[in-house]
CSV table of C-alpha atoms in Angstrom, one decimal:
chain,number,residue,atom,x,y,z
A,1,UNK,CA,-37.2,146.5,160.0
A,2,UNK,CA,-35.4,145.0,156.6
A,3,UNK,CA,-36.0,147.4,153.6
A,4,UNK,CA,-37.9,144.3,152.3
A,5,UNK,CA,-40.4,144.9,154.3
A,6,UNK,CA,-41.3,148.2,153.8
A,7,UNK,CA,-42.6,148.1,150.0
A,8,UNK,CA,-45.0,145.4,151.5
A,9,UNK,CA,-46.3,147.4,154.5
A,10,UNK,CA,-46.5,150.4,151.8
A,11,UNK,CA,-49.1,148.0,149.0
A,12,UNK,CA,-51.0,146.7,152.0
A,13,UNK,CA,-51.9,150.3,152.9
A,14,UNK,CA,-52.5,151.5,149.3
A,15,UNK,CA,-54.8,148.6,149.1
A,16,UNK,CA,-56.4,149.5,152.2
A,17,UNK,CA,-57.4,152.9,151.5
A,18,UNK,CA,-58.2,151.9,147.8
A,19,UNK,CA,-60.8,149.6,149.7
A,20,UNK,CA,-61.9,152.4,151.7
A,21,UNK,CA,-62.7,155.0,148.3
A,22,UNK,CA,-65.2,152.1,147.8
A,23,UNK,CA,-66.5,151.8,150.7
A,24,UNK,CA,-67.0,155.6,150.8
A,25,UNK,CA,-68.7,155.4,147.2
A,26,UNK,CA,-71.4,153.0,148.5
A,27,UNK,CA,-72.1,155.4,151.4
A,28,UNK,CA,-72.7,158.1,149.1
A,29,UNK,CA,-74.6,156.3,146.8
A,30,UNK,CA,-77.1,155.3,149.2
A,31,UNK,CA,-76.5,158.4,151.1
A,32,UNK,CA,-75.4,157.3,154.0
A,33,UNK,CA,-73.4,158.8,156.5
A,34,UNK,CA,-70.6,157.1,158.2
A,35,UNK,CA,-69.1,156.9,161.3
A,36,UNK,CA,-66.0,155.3,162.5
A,37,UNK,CA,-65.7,155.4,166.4
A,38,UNK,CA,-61.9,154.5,167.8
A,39,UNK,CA,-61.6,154.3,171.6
A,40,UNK,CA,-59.0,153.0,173.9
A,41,UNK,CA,-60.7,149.5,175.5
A,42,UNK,CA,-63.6,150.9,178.1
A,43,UNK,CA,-63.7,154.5,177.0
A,44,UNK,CA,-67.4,154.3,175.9
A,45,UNK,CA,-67.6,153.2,172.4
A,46,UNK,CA,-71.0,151.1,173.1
A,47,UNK,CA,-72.4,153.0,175.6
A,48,UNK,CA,-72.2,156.5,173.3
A,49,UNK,CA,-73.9,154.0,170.0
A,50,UNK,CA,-76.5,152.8,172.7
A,51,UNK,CA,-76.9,156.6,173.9
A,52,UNK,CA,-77.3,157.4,170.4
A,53,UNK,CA,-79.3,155.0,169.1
A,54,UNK,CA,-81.7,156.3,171.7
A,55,UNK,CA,-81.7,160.0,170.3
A,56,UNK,CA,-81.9,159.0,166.5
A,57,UNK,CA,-83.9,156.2,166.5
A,58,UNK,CA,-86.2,155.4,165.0
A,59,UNK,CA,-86.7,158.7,163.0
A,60,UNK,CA,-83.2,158.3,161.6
A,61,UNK,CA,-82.7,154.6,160.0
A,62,UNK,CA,-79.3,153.6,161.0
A,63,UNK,CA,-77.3,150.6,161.2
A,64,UNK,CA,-74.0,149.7,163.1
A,65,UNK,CA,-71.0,147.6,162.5
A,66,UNK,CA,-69.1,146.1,165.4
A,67,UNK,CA,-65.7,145.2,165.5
A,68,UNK,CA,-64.3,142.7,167.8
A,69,UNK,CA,-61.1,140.8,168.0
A,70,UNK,CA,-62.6,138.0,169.7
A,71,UNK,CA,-65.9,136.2,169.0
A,72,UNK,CA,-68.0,137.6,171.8
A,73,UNK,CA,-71.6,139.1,170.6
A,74,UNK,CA,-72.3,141.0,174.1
A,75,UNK,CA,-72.1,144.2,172.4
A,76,UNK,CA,-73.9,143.1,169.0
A,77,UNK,CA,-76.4,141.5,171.0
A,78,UNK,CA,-77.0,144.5,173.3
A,79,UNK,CA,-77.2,147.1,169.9
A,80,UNK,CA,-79.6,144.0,168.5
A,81,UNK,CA,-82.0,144.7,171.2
A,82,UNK,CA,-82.8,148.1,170.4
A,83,UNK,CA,-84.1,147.0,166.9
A,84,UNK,CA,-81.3,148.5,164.8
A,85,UNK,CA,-79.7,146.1,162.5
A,86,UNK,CA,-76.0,145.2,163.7
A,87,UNK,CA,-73.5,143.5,161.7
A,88,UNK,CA,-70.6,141.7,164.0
A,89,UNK,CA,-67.6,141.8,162.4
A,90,UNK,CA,-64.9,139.7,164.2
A,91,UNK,CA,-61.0,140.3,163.7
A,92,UNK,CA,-59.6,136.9,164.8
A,93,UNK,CA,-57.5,139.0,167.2
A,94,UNK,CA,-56.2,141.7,165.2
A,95,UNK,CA,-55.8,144.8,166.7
A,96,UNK,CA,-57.7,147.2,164.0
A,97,UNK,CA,-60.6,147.3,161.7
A,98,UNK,CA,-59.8,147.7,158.3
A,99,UNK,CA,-61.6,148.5,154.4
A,100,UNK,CA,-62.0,144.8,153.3
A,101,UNK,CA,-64.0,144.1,156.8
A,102,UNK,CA,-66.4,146.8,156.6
A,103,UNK,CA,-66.4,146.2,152.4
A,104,UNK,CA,-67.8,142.4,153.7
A,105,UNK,CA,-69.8,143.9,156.0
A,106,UNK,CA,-71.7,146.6,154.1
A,107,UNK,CA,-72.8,143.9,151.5
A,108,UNK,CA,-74.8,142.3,154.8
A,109,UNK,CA,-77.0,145.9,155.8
A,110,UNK,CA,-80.2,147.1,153.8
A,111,UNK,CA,-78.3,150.0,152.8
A,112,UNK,CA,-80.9,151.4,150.3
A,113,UNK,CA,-83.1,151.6,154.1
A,114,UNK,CA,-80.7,153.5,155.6
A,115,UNK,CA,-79.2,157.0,156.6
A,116,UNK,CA,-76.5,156.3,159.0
A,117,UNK,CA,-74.1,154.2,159.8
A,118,UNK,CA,-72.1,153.7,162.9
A,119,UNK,CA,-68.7,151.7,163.1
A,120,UNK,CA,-67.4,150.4,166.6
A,121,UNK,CA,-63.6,149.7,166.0
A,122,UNK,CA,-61.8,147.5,168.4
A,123,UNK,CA,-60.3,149.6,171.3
A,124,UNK,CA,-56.8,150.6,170.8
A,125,UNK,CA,-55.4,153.9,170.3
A,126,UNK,CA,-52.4,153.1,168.0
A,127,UNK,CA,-53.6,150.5,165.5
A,128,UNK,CA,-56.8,151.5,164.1
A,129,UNK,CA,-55.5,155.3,163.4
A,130,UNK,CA,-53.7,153.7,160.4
A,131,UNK,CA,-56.5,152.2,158.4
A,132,UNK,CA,-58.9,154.7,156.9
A,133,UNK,CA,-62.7,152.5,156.6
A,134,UNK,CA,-64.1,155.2,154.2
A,135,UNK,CA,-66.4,156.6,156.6
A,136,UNK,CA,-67.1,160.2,156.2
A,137,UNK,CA,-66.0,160.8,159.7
A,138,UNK,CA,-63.6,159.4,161.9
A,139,UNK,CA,-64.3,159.7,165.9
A,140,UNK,CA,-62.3,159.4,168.9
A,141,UNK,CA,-63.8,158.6,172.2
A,142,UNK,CA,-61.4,160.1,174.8
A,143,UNK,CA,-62.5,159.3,178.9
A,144,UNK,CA,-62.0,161.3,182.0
A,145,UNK,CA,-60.1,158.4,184.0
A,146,UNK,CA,-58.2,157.7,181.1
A,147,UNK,CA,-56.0,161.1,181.7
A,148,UNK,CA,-54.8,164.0,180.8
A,149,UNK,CA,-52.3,162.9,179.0
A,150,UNK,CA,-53.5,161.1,176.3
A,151,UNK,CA,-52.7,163.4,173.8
A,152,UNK,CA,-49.2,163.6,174.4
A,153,UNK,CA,-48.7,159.9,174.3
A,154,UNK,CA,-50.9,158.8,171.0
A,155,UNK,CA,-50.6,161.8,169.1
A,156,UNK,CA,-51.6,160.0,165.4
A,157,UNK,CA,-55.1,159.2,166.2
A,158,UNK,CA,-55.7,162.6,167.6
A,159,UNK,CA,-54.4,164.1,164.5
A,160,UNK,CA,-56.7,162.5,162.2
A,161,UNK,CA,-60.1,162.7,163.7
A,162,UNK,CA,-63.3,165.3,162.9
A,163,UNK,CA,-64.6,165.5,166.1
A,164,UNK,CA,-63.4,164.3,169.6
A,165,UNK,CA,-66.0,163.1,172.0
A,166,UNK,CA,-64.5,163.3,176.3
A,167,UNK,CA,-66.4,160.6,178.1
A,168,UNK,CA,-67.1,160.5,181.7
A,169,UNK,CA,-66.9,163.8,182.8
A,170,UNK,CA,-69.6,162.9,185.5
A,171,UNK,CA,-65.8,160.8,186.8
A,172,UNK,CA,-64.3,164.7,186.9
A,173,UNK,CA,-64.7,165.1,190.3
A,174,UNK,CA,-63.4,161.9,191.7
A,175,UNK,CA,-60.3,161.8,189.2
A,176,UNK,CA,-57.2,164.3,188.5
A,177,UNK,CA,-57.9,165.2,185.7
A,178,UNK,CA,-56.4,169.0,184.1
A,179,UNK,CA,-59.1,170.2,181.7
A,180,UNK,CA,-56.7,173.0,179.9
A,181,UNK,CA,-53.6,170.6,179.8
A,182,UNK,CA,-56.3,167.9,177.9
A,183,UNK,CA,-57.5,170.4,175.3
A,184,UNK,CA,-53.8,172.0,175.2
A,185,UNK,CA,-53.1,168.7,173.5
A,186,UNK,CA,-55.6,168.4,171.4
A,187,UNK,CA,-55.6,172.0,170.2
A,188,UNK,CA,-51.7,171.2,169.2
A,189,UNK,CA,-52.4,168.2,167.4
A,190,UNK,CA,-56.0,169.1,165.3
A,191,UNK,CA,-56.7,172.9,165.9
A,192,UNK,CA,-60.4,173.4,166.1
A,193,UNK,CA,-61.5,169.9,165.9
A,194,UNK,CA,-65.1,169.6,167.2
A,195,UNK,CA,-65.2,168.6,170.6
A,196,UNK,CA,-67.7,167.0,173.1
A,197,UNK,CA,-67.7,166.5,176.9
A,198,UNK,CA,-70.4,164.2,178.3
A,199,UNK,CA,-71.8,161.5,180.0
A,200,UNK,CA,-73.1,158.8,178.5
A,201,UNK,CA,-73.7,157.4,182.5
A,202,UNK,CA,-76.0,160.9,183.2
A,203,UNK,CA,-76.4,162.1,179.4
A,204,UNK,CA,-75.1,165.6,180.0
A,205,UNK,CA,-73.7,167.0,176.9
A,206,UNK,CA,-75.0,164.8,174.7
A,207,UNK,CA,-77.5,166.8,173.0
A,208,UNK,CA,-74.3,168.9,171.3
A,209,UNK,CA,-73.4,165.6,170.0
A,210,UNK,CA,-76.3,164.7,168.7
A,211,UNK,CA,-77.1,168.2,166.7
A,212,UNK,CA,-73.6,167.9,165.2
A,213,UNK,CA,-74.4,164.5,163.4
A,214,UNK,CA,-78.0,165.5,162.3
A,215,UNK,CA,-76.3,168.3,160.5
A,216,UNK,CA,-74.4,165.7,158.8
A,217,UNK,CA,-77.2,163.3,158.6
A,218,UNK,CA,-79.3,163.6,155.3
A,219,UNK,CA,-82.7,164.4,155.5
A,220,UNK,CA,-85.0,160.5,155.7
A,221,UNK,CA,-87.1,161.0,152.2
B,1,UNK,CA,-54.4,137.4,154.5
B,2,UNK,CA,-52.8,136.3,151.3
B,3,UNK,CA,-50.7,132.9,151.5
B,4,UNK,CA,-47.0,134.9,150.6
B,5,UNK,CA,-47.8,136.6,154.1
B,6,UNK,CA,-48.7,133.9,156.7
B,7,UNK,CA,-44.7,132.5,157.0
B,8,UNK,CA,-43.4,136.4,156.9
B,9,UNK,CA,-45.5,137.0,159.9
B,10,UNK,CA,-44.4,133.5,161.3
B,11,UNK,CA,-40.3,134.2,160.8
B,12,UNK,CA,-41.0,138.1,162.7
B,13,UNK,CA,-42.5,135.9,165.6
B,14,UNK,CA,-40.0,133.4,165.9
B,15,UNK,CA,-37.1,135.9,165.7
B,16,UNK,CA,-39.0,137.9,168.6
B,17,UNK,CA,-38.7,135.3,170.6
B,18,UNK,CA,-35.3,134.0,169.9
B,19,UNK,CA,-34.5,137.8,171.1
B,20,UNK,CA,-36.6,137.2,174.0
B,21,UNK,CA,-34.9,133.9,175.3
B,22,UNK,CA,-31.6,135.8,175.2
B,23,UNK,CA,-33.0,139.2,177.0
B,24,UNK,CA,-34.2,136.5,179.5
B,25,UNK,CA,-30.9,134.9,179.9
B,26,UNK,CA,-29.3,138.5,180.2
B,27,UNK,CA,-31.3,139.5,183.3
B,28,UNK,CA,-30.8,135.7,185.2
B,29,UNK,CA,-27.1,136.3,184.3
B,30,UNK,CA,-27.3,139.2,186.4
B,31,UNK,CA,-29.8,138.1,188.8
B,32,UNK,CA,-32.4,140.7,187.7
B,33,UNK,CA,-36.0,139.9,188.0
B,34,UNK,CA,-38.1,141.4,184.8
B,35,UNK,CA,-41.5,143.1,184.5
B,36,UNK,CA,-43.5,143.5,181.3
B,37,UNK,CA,-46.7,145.4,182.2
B,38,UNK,CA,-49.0,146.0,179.6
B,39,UNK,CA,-52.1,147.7,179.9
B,40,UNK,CA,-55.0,149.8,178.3
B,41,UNK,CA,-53.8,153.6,177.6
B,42,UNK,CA,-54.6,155.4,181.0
B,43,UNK,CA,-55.0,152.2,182.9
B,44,UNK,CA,-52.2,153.4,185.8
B,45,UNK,CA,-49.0,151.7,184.2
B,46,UNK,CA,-47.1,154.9,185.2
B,47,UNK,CA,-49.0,155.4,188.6
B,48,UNK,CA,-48.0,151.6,189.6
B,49,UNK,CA,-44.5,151.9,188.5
B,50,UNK,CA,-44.2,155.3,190.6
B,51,UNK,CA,-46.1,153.7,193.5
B,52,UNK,CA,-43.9,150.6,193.4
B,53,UNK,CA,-40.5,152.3,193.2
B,54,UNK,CA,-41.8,153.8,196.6
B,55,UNK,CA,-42.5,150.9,198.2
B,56,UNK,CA,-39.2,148.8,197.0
B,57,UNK,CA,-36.5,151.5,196.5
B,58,UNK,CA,-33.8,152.4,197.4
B,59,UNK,CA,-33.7,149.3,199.5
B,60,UNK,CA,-33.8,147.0,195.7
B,61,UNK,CA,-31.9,148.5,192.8
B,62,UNK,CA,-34.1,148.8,190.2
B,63,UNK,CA,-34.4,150.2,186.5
B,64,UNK,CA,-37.7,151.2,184.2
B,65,UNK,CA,-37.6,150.3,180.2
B,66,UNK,CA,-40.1,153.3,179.5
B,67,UNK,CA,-42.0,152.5,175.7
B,68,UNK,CA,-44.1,155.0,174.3
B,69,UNK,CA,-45.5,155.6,170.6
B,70,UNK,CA,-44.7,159.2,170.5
B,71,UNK,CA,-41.5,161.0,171.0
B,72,UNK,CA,-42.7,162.9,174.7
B,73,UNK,CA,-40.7,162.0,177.9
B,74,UNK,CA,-43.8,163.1,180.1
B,75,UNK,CA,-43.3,159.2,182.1
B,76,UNK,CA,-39.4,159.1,181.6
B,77,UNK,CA,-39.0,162.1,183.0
B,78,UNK,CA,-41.1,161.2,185.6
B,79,UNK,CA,-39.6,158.1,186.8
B,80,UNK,CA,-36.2,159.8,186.0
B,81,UNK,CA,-37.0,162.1,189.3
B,82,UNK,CA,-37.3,159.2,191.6
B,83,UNK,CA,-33.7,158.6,190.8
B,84,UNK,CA,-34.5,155.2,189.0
B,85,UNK,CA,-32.4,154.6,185.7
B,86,UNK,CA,-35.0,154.8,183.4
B,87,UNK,CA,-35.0,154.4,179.7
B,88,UNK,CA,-37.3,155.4,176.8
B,89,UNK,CA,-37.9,153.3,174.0
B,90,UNK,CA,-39.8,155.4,170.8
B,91,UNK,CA,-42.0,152.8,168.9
B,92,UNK,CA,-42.1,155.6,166.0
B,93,UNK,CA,-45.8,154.9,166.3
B,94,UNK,CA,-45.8,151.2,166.6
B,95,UNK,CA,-48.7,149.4,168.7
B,96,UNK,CA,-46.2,147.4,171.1
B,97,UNK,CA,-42.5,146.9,172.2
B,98,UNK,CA,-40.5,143.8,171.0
B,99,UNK,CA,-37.7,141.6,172.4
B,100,UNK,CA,-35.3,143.5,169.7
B,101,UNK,CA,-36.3,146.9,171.3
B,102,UNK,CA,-36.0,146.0,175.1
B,103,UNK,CA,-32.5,144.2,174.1
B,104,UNK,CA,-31.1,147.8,172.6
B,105,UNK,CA,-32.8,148.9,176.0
B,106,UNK,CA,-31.1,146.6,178.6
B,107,UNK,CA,-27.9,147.5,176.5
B,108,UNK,CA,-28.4,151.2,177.9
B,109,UNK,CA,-28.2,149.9,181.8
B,110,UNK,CA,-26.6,149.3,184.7
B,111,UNK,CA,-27.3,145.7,184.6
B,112,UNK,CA,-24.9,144.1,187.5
B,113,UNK,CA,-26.2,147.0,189.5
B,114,UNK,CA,-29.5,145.8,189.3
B,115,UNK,CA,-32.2,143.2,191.0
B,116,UNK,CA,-35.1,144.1,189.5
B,117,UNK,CA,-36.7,145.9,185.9
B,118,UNK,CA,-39.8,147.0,185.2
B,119,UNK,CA,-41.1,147.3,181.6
B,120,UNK,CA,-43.6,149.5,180.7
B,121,UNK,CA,-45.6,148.7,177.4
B,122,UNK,CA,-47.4,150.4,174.7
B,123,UNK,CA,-51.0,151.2,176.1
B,124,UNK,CA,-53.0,148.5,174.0
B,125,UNK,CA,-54.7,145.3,174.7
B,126,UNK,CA,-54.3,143.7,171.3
B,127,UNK,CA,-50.6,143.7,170.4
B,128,UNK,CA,-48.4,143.5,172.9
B,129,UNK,CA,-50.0,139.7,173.8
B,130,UNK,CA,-48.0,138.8,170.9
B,131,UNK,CA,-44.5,140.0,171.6
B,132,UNK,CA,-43.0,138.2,174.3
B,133,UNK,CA,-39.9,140.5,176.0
B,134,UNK,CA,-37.9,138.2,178.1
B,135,UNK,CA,-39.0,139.2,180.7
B,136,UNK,CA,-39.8,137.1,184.1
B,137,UNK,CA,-43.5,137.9,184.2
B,138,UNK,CA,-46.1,139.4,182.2
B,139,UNK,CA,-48.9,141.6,184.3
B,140,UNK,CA,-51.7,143.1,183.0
B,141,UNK,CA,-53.4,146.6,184.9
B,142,UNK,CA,-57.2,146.1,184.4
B,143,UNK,CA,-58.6,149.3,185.4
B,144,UNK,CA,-62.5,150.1,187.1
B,145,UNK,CA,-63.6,152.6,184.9
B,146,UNK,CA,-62.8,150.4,181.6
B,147,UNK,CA,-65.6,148.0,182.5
B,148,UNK,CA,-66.2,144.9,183.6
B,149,UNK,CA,-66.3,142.9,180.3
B,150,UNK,CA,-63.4,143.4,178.9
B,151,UNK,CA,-61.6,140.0,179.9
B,152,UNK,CA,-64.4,138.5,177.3
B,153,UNK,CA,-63.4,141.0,175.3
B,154,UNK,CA,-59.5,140.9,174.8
B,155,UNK,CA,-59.2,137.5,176.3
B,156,UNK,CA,-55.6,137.0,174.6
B,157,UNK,CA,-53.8,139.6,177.1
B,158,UNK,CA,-55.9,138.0,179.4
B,159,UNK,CA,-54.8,134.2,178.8
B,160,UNK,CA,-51.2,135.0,178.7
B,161,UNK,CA,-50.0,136.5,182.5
B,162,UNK,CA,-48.8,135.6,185.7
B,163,UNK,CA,-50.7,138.1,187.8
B,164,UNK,CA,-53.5,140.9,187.5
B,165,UNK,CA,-53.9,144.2,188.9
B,166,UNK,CA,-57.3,145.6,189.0
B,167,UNK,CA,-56.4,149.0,189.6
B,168,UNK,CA,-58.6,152.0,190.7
B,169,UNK,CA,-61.3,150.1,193.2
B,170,UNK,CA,-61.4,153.4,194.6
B,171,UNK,CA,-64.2,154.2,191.5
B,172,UNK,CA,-66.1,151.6,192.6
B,173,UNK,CA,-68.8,153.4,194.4
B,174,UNK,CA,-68.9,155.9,191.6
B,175,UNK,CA,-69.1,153.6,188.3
B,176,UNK,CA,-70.8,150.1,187.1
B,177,UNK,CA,-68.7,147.4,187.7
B,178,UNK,CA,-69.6,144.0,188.6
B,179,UNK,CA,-66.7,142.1,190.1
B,180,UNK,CA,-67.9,138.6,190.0
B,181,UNK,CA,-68.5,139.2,186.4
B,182,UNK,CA,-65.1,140.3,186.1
B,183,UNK,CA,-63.7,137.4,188.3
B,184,UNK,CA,-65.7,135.0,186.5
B,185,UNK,CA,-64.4,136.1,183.2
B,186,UNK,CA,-60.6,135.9,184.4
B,187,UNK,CA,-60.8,132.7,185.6
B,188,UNK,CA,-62.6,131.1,182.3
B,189,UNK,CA,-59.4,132.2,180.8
B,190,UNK,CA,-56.1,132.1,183.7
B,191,UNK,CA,-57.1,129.5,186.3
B,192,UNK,CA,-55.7,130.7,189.6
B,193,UNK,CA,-53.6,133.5,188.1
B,194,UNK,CA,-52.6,136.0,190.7
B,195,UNK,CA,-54.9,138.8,191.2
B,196,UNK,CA,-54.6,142.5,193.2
B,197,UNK,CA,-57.3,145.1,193.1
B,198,UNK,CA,-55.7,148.4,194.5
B,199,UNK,CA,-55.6,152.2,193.8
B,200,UNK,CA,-52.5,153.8,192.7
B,201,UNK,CA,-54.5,157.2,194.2
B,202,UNK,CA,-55.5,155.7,197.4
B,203,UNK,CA,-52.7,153.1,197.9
B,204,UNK,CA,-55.2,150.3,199.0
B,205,UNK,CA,-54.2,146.8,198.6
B,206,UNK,CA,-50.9,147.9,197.0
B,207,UNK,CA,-49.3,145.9,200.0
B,208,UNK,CA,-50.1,142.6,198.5
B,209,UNK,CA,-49.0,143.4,195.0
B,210,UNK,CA,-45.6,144.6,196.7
B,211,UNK,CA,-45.3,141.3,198.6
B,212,UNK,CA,-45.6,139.0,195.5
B,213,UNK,CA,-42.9,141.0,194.3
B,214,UNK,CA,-40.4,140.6,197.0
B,215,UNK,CA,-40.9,137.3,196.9
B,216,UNK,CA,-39.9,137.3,193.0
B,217,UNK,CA,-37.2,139.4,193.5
B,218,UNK,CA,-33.7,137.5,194.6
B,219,UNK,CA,-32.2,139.3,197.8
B,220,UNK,CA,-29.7,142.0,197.4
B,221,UNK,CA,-26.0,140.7,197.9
């Protein structure tokens, strides 16, 4: 709150998404395409990599990189039993991925093996809409009985996303939840962002979501 | 992560909860018991505070502190209808409310008016762990459809309240949840902590939540 303060917040951000051009750079030198998945805590974010993983693998070579704040490996270990290799990366508590972290972690994957990369942030909607990764696309898991709402209240990581992904829509009919008010929202924020409803409990509507990232994907060699 | 930053980050902490101590001894001056509830976004922070203001008013005074990261008064203007003095508090995109915010807040109410406040966080499970208010008690909403895991998985909100709400047990039936799981998880981290699964929706088991609050809450004079 001091003006002292703010040149610091300001160099740690530059440095951040100086990190990130790097980060990008590798990608496309080993042309890769990256994901970065942000989710509010429950939305989806493992079962959607899990669901995908399924549809891609193994004729796609991919990898993922999970963020956690604490040093739990259920969801690395779960992603490390479908073959695919996983790199854990854990934030000691902090609330966001950020460039350095996936920087370490990239140096860890075969990436002359592989073709696409997933990145599991840690759930939060406010925190990791800050910190570009250098992924060629950022994500946002949205879930039915999350709300309506949700645009309205956390309008930054709505705004900076390529394509939005509604979870749980199988939940529609047990839940309030206004369809038209939800993509009112969304429209406002980032007109004609991609957009997929689906299950990732009964896999309806996942097959749009699939044929959008193997348009991105580059052909295996 | 440089060394320059660690005692910045350690004097913003400290100051937080120097403010915090004296929002604390602001609301026992007036006999007011306080509320921070934090939660995941869509979690049912809103949907408690509206189902508890039915249960409890007009029979206690009482007042909500309202934070949001966007400027939208969709909850304000809510809880502003029931009649409740209600404040907002704009984080200008920050992840969580301080003790600095909430004490410009309590400046903005009817304080010897009142017997109890209700605070209503930034929807995150990272940040707002480490911002202690002043208030009396710090609750945590859990909700079904964000998982069963997730007390392994953010176990600092976890570690640092007084009671839990587990709220929408009314999506039991409908999504995979294992409770003893959950339980088992809470406990590792808040022995005995105090622990309501209800739905907002249905209003099942809200009675027992409202009863740990009267009993909280000093009698009206």
């Amino acid at each position: 709150m001091t003006p002292i303060q703010v040149p610091i917040v300001e160099r740690v951000l530059n440095a951040n998404d100086q990190i990130a051009a790097k980060n990008l750079a590798v990608l496309d030198k080993s042309g890769i395409y990256g994901v970065n998945i942000m989710a509010s805590p429950g939305a989806g974010k493992t079962s959607l990599i899990m669901q995908t993983i399924a549809h891609l693998s193994p004729a796609v070579s991919m990898a993922v990189i999970e963020g956690d704040t604490a040093r739990v490996t259920i969801d690395a270990d779960l992603i490390r039993g479908t073959g695919i290799p996983a790199v854990q990366v854990h934030t000691a508590g902090g609330c966001h991925l950020d460039a350095a972290l996936i920087a370490d972690a990239l140096s860890q994957l075969p990436l002359d093996r592989l073709k696409f990369l997933l990145v599991e942030n840690v759930g939060n909607l406010v925190c990791p809409a800050a910190y570009k990764l250098g992924t060629h696309a950022d994500i946002l898991i949205a879930s039915v009985p999350e709300g309506d709402d949700k645009p309205f209240k956390y309008p930054a990581i709505y705004r900076g996303i390529q394509a939005l992904i509604l979870n749980k829509v199988d939940l529609l009919p047990y839940v309030p939840f206004r369809m038209d008010y939800f993509r009112q929202g969304v429209e406002m924020l980032n007109p004609g962002v991609s957009f997929f409803p689906l299950s990732c409990k009964t896999g309806e509507g996942m097959e749009e979501w699939i044929q959008w990232l193997r348009q991105k994907i580059q052909p295996q060699i």
